Amino acid sequence: MIPVAARDDSVREPVPYADPLGEPFLRTRFALPARPATFVRRPRLTDHLDQALDTPLTLVNGAAGAGKTLLVADWAAGLGPPVAWLTGEAGDRQPGVFWAYALRALHSAGVPLPAGAGPGPGPAGRVDHRLLVCLAAELSGRDRPVVLVLDEFHRLTTRENAEQLEFVLHHAGDGLRLVLVSRTEPLLPLHRYRASAAVTEIRNDELAFTPEEAADLLARHGLRLPAPATRALVERTGGWAAGLRLSALAARQSGDPETYLKEFEAGRSTIADFLLAEVLGTQPAPTQDLLLRVSVLDRFRPELAEALTGRPGAEPILAGLCRQNSFVEDLGHSWYRLHPLFGEILRVHLRARLPGLEPELHRRAARWLRDFGAVPQALTHGAAAGDWEFTAGVFVGDLAIGQLLTGLRADHLRVFFSGMDPRATGAAADLVRAARELSERDLDHGLAHLRHAEEQLPAGPAADPSRLSCTLLECLAARLTGAPGRAEQATATAARLRREVPGHLLAKHPELAALLLTHLGSARVWAGRFDAARAVLTEVLDGPGGAATAPAREDCLAHLALIDYLDGWVGRAEREALAAAEARGAGGRPFPGAGLGQLVLAAVAVDRDELERARSLLEEAAACGAVGADPVTEACRALATARLLLAHGDARAAASAAAPAVAALTTAPWAEAHAALTASAVQLAEGRPDTAAGMLDAMPCSGEPRYAAEVAWVRLAAGRRAEAVETAERLCGSDLTGPGVTVRATLVRARAAAEAGDTTAAAKLLARALLDARPDRLRRPFLDAGPGVRSLLEAPYLHGLAAGWLHGGARAPHDGPGTGTGPPALVVEELSGREREVLARLAQLMSTQEMAADLFISVNTVKTHLKSVYRKLGVNRRGDAVRRARERGLL
């Protein structure tokens, strides 16, 4: 930084000269503006301004009321002389007048000027080039640079003035630091200064107040607001200094400043007076008209502005407004926007100056934006115009109906279309109504609107997007009503229509195909056609990813998890359900299968005897699937709830919960089967095994592998041992089902062997069941197997297979009347000789160091043995290990 010294008393006196216009100078134009008591010093900006002492040129460029002048005045006041200040006025544009005032500003700051300095004779005080040469030479010879601030430079600038000023700046070298405070871009070769890093720039964005600075400003006006209220005010005003100050002054007159600042009408405030006078009022009539008309837009292009004004030539006008910092911002790529507060004020002014025009402007904007391909914006303006037939037509014609059903925009679109005029007619309007009502599970009204829409569809290719939207809603309705045949028919129709719809629409909306296949897959699951369902569900997962298809992908993963769970592949089902939860985070809440993944995880938790976790997962599923749950989800909810209640021993409540409350057109065989299995469990728990077995004999699908293990178990309890063993053996030899089924079948065979007195065969079967159950930690089948089977688990050669995962302490299963014995404590793995020695010393309350010394081993080795002992005994502490060992007779 170049230091600026205080004025030296030895500097020679300035050479006096006369005003060429024969008029006195206004001294206020050469004085630093005073800072008010409410002025906020902003170090981040003054620190940036300090760089001005290292660059020949500095630009502080911002809109009216941005705080430019006070910022630079405060900074300049801290420099000390020589600082020359000139506030420009509109009459100073003539070169002679401009230089007369510039020289006077330098003279007033104590800067010596060359003899005879002053504009030449003439009515405008024309400037002789020799004056510029002498001035540059005088400045270049200084030891300390002169800081010359030209405030309101946009009032002074002409091409001639700019060229002369740039000549002096260039040739003055390090003797001059020029600071231009302006609303517009100066006519200087800025590209050269920027290329050589010879310019310091503070622009409109940097001048905007931060929330912290705004809080300081409000406090200086006696207002202290909560941080969120301050941030909201900064967002509304864009951090514009004058807007914040005027808002604060008005709020002080209010009894509730916080409410006033949140709700004040910008169009009827002192802020409006300022902007209408300082910005709008300074523009020619065509520009004012353009600004008023584009105020209805969030952002706009020149072509869109021309559509609203009906006149060409918008591009140079908008570019000029940006250069003038007239509250028009260039967003790049030919897009512009108004400062939010300015736009708000202009809209109020538009309604007063041109009443009744606003709806027509929205209508024109909607049609231009539709043709441009900006569908969301076209929808917004169509609704603002009250043209709901057009708005619904754009939405349906864009093939966006799937976004109303599910995904990131679904909630927004439901609210948006809730404002649709009930008098709006046409197929598109009825399709939108049908989609909204079906998404809310209002099947009667949704289907009525869907039928009405189908009746109104015209013939021809133009209707293809609407017809394809119809098939999606048909497929959804079929899923919600449990009508797989209708889902198949709708999907076949959709496949034909997709060949007739423009490819760019299908590529733009991958969610449509994904939702069609997902709804079809769910309908096939309901029908029990699991292989066919898996084919279409997998097709969705193999298709396009991203947020648009994330809800459908979650739905597919959850349905695949249910299929795998029902077939006994518990680990795979868990992984798919967890993946469904991850997909939900990427794409929002799905519809209508919300919560299905958690329900599958709850059923898995029951099989692992993690009953508290199962209850928690059921609550999570209820929270996220409260609206629009489909038959598959409700049936899975019934299944998981019934299994949890059975695990708690409440068979009657389980039987009540087992039948899903679904009004479906067809029944789900798997849901009926599980309801029958639960009902038979009630009979078994109440001591009626023959009745239980008879109920399952009447079940149409009792021979299917996924139900056969539980059927065999009931038959074994009814004394039909040979029949039960035959069913279980056939199941164990099949690869159609996973451990969730085969472990139970193996336990049926083990219990039958034990009842027949063949403990060796029973133990071998138990070992196989433990090996199959351990990867998925399936504890529940062993707890349900009865005390006879559980007692066999005490055999030492089975300890290792059960250690670390088959926990005891669970509540006793209900095997029938009179059974009250619970399962044994954790089955342990055999301890090694050294581990027994460590355990014996643990019982003697020896420390780790004492054990190491007594056994002649290291402390780390003792710790390793202790960890192994704890693991095998299923404990975490010393006292528990000793107690468990004594229970097992190991001490």
PDB file of C-alpha atoms in Angstrom, residues 269-374:
ATOM      1  CA  SER A 269     -44.148   2.963   0.961  1.00  0.00           C
ATOM      2  CA  THR A 270     -41.344   5.504   0.943  1.00  0.00           C
ATOM      3  CA  ILE A 271     -39.255   2.838  -0.807  1.00  0.00           C
ATOM      4  CA  ALA A 272     -41.700   2.946  -3.697  1.00  0.00           C
ATOM      5  CA  ASP A 273     -41.494   6.735  -3.830  1.00  0.00           C
ATOM      6  CA  PHE A 274     -37.695   6.515  -3.985  1.00  0.00           C
ATOM      7  CA  LEU A 275     -37.531   3.893  -6.722  1.00  0.00           C
ATOM      8  CA  LEU A 276     -40.305   5.352  -8.842  1.00  0.00           C
ATOM      9  CA  ALA A 277     -38.613   8.747  -8.768  1.00  0.00           C
ATOM     10  CA  GLU A 278     -34.932   7.739  -8.903  1.00  0.00           C
ATOM     11  CA  VAL A 279     -35.179   4.758 -11.260  1.00  0.00           C
ATOM     12  CA  LEU A 280     -38.458   4.486 -13.159  1.00  0.00           C
ATOM     13  CA  GLY A 281     -39.025   8.222 -13.503  1.00  0.00           C
ATOM     14  CA  THR A 282     -35.618   8.803 -15.076  1.00  0.00           C
ATOM     15  CA  GLN A 283     -36.354   6.451 -17.981  1.00  0.00           C
ATOM     16  CA  PRO A 284     -38.026   7.318 -21.302  1.00  0.00           C
ATOM     17  CA  ALA A 285     -41.657   6.289 -21.749  1.00  0.00           C
ATOM     18  CA  PRO A 286     -40.989   3.080 -23.802  1.00  0.00           C
ATOM     19  CA  THR A 287     -38.527   1.863 -21.180  1.00  0.00           C
ATOM     20  CA  GLN A 288     -40.980   2.604 -18.369  1.00  0.00           C
ATOM     21  CA  ASP A 289     -43.656   0.628 -20.200  1.00  0.00           C
ATOM     22  CA  LEU A 290     -41.284  -2.322 -20.686  1.00  0.00           C
ATOM     23  CA  LEU A 291     -40.312  -2.341 -17.000  1.00  0.00           C
ATOM     24  CA  LEU A 292     -43.931  -2.252 -15.888  1.00  0.00           C
ATOM     25  CA  ARG A 293     -44.905  -5.153 -18.146  1.00  0.00           C
ATOM     26  CA  VAL A 294     -41.978  -7.454 -17.301  1.00  0.00           C
ATOM     27  CA  SER A 295     -42.659  -6.912 -13.591  1.00  0.00           C
ATOM     28  CA  VAL A 296     -45.106  -9.855 -13.776  1.00  0.00           C
ATOM     29  CA  LEU A 297     -42.153 -12.175 -14.580  1.00  0.00           C
ATOM     30  CA  ASP A 298     -39.575 -13.705 -12.258  1.00  0.00           C
ATOM     31  CA  ARG A 299     -37.067 -13.677 -15.119  1.00  0.00           C
ATOM     32  CA  PHE A 300     -37.281 -12.880 -18.784  1.00  0.00           C
ATOM     33  CA  ARG A 301     -35.518 -12.748 -22.116  1.00  0.00           C
ATOM     34  CA  PRO A 302     -35.643  -9.853 -24.605  1.00  0.00           C
ATOM     35  CA  GLU A 303     -37.956 -11.887 -26.858  1.00  0.00           C
ATOM     36  CA  LEU A 304     -40.346 -12.489 -23.963  1.00  0.00           C
ATOM     37  CA  ALA A 305     -40.289  -8.794 -23.090  1.00  0.00           C
ATOM     38  CA  GLU A 306     -41.150  -8.002 -26.717  1.00  0.00           C
ATOM     39  CA  ALA A 307     -44.080 -10.461 -26.551  1.00  0.00           C
ATOM     40  CA  LEU A 308     -45.423  -8.496 -23.576  1.00  0.00           C
ATOM     41  CA  THR A 309     -44.844  -5.011 -25.033  1.00  0.00           C
ATOM     42  CA  GLY A 310     -45.662  -5.797 -28.652  1.00  0.00           C
ATOM     43  CA  ARG A 311     -42.595  -3.804 -29.711  1.00  0.00           C
ATOM     44  CA  PRO A 312     -39.146  -4.901 -30.937  1.00  0.00           C
ATOM     45  CA  GLY A 313     -35.846  -3.617 -29.597  1.00  0.00           C
ATOM     46  CA  ALA A 314     -35.975  -4.885 -26.000  1.00  0.00           C
ATOM     47  CA  GLU A 315     -32.421  -6.249 -25.984  1.00  0.00           C
ATOM     48  CA  PRO A 316     -30.534  -2.909 -26.130  1.00  0.00           C
ATOM     49  CA  ILE A 317     -32.923  -1.414 -23.576  1.00  0.00           C
ATOM     50  CA  LEU A 318     -32.317  -4.230 -21.094  1.00  0.00           C
ATOM     51  CA  ALA A 319     -28.569  -4.170 -21.648  1.00  0.00           C
ATOM     52  CA  GLY A 320     -28.576  -0.416 -21.034  1.00  0.00           C
ATOM     53  CA  LEU A 321     -30.591  -0.799 -17.818  1.00  0.00           C
ATOM     54  CA  CYS A 322     -28.040  -3.310 -16.568  1.00  0.00           C
ATOM     55  CA  ARG A 323     -25.158  -0.943 -17.326  1.00  0.00           C
ATOM     56  CA  GLN A 324     -27.009   1.821 -15.491  1.00  0.00           C
ATOM     57  CA  ASN A 325     -27.556  -0.406 -12.409  1.00  0.00           C
ATOM     58  CA  SER A 326     -31.253   0.361 -12.782  1.00  0.00           C
ATOM     59  CA  PHE A 327     -32.320  -2.644 -10.707  1.00  0.00           C
ATOM     60  CA  VAL A 328     -32.207  -4.988 -13.704  1.00  0.00           C
ATOM     61  CA  GLU A 329     -29.804  -7.902 -13.332  1.00  0.00           C
ATOM     62  CA  ASP A 330     -28.188  -9.833 -16.174  1.00  0.00           C
ATOM     63  CA  LEU A 331     -28.409 -13.550 -15.319  1.00  0.00           C
ATOM     64  CA  GLY A 332     -26.408 -14.625 -18.367  1.00  0.00           C
ATOM     65  CA  HIS A 333     -27.458 -16.481 -21.507  1.00  0.00           C
ATOM     66  CA  SER A 334     -29.817 -13.589 -22.401  1.00  0.00           C
ATOM     67  CA  TRP A 335     -31.898 -13.937 -19.239  1.00  0.00           C
ATOM     68  CA  TYR A 336     -32.661 -10.977 -16.970  1.00  0.00           C
ATOM     69  CA  ARG A 337     -34.555 -10.321 -13.773  1.00  0.00           C
ATOM     70  CA  LEU A 338     -35.724  -7.320 -11.767  1.00  0.00           C
ATOM     71  CA  HIS A 339     -34.551  -6.600  -8.251  1.00  0.00           C
ATOM     72  CA  PRO A 340     -37.270  -8.341  -6.168  1.00  0.00           C
ATOM     73  CA  LEU A 341     -38.376  -5.195  -4.315  1.00  0.00           C
ATOM     74  CA  PHE A 342     -38.346  -3.137  -7.513  1.00  0.00           C
ATOM     75  CA  GLY A 343     -40.450  -5.783  -9.239  1.00  0.00           C
ATOM     76  CA  GLU A 344     -42.926  -5.807  -6.344  1.00  0.00           C
ATOM     77  CA  ILE A 345     -43.298  -2.019  -6.538  1.00  0.00           C
ATOM     78  CA  LEU A 346     -43.630  -2.032 -10.315  1.00  0.00           C
ATOM     79  CA  ARG A 347     -46.456  -4.588 -10.143  1.00  0.00           C
ATOM     80  CA  VAL A 348     -48.412  -2.334  -7.803  1.00  0.00           C
ATOM     81  CA  HIS A 349     -47.717   0.628 -10.113  1.00  0.00           C
ATOM     82  CA  LEU A 350     -48.783  -1.463 -13.134  1.00  0.00           C
ATOM     83  CA  ARG A 351     -52.173  -2.167 -11.570  1.00  0.00           C
ATOM     84  CA  ALA A 352     -52.679   1.528 -10.879  1.00  0.00           C
ATOM     85  CA  ARG A 353     -51.444   2.824 -14.241  1.00  0.00           C
ATOM     86  CA  LEU A 354     -52.808   0.044 -16.499  1.00  0.00           C
ATOM     87  CA  PRO A 355     -55.676  -1.619 -14.624  1.00  0.00           C
ATOM     88  CA  GLY A 356     -56.847  -4.956 -15.987  1.00  0.00           C
ATOM     89  CA  LEU A 357     -53.716  -5.564 -18.047  1.00  0.00           C
ATOM     90  CA  GLU A 358     -51.986  -7.985 -15.659  1.00  0.00           C
ATOM     91  CA  PRO A 359     -53.987 -11.152 -16.549  1.00  0.00           C
ATOM     92  CA  GLU A 360     -53.371 -10.529 -20.243  1.00  0.00           C
ATOM     93  CA  LEU A 361     -49.622 -10.158 -19.609  1.00  0.00           C
ATOM     94  CA  HIS A 362     -49.618 -13.493 -17.736  1.00  0.00           C
ATOM     95  CA  ARG A 363     -51.536 -15.080 -20.612  1.00  0.00           C
ATOM     96  CA  ARG A 364     -49.022 -13.837 -23.198  1.00  0.00           C
ATOM     97  CA  ALA A 365     -46.115 -14.943 -21.012  1.00  0.00           C
ATOM     98  CA  ALA A 366     -47.640 -18.403 -20.527  1.00  0.00           C
ATOM     99  CA  ARG A 367     -47.947 -19.011 -24.244  1.00  0.00           C
ATOM    100  CA  TRP A 368     -44.462 -17.728 -25.029  1.00  0.00           C
ATOM    101  CA  LEU A 369     -42.942 -19.856 -22.268  1.00  0.00           C
ATOM    102  CA  ARG A 370     -44.840 -22.935 -23.441  1.00  0.00           C
ATOM    103  CA  ASP A 371     -43.493 -22.486 -26.961  1.00  0.00           C
ATOM    104  CA  PHE A 372     -40.021 -21.886 -25.530  1.00  0.00           C
ATOM    105  CA  GLY A 373     -40.231 -25.176 -23.589  1.00  0.00           C
ATOM    106  CA  ALA A 374     -40.269 -23.651 -20.101  1.00  0.00           C
TER     107      ALA A 374
END
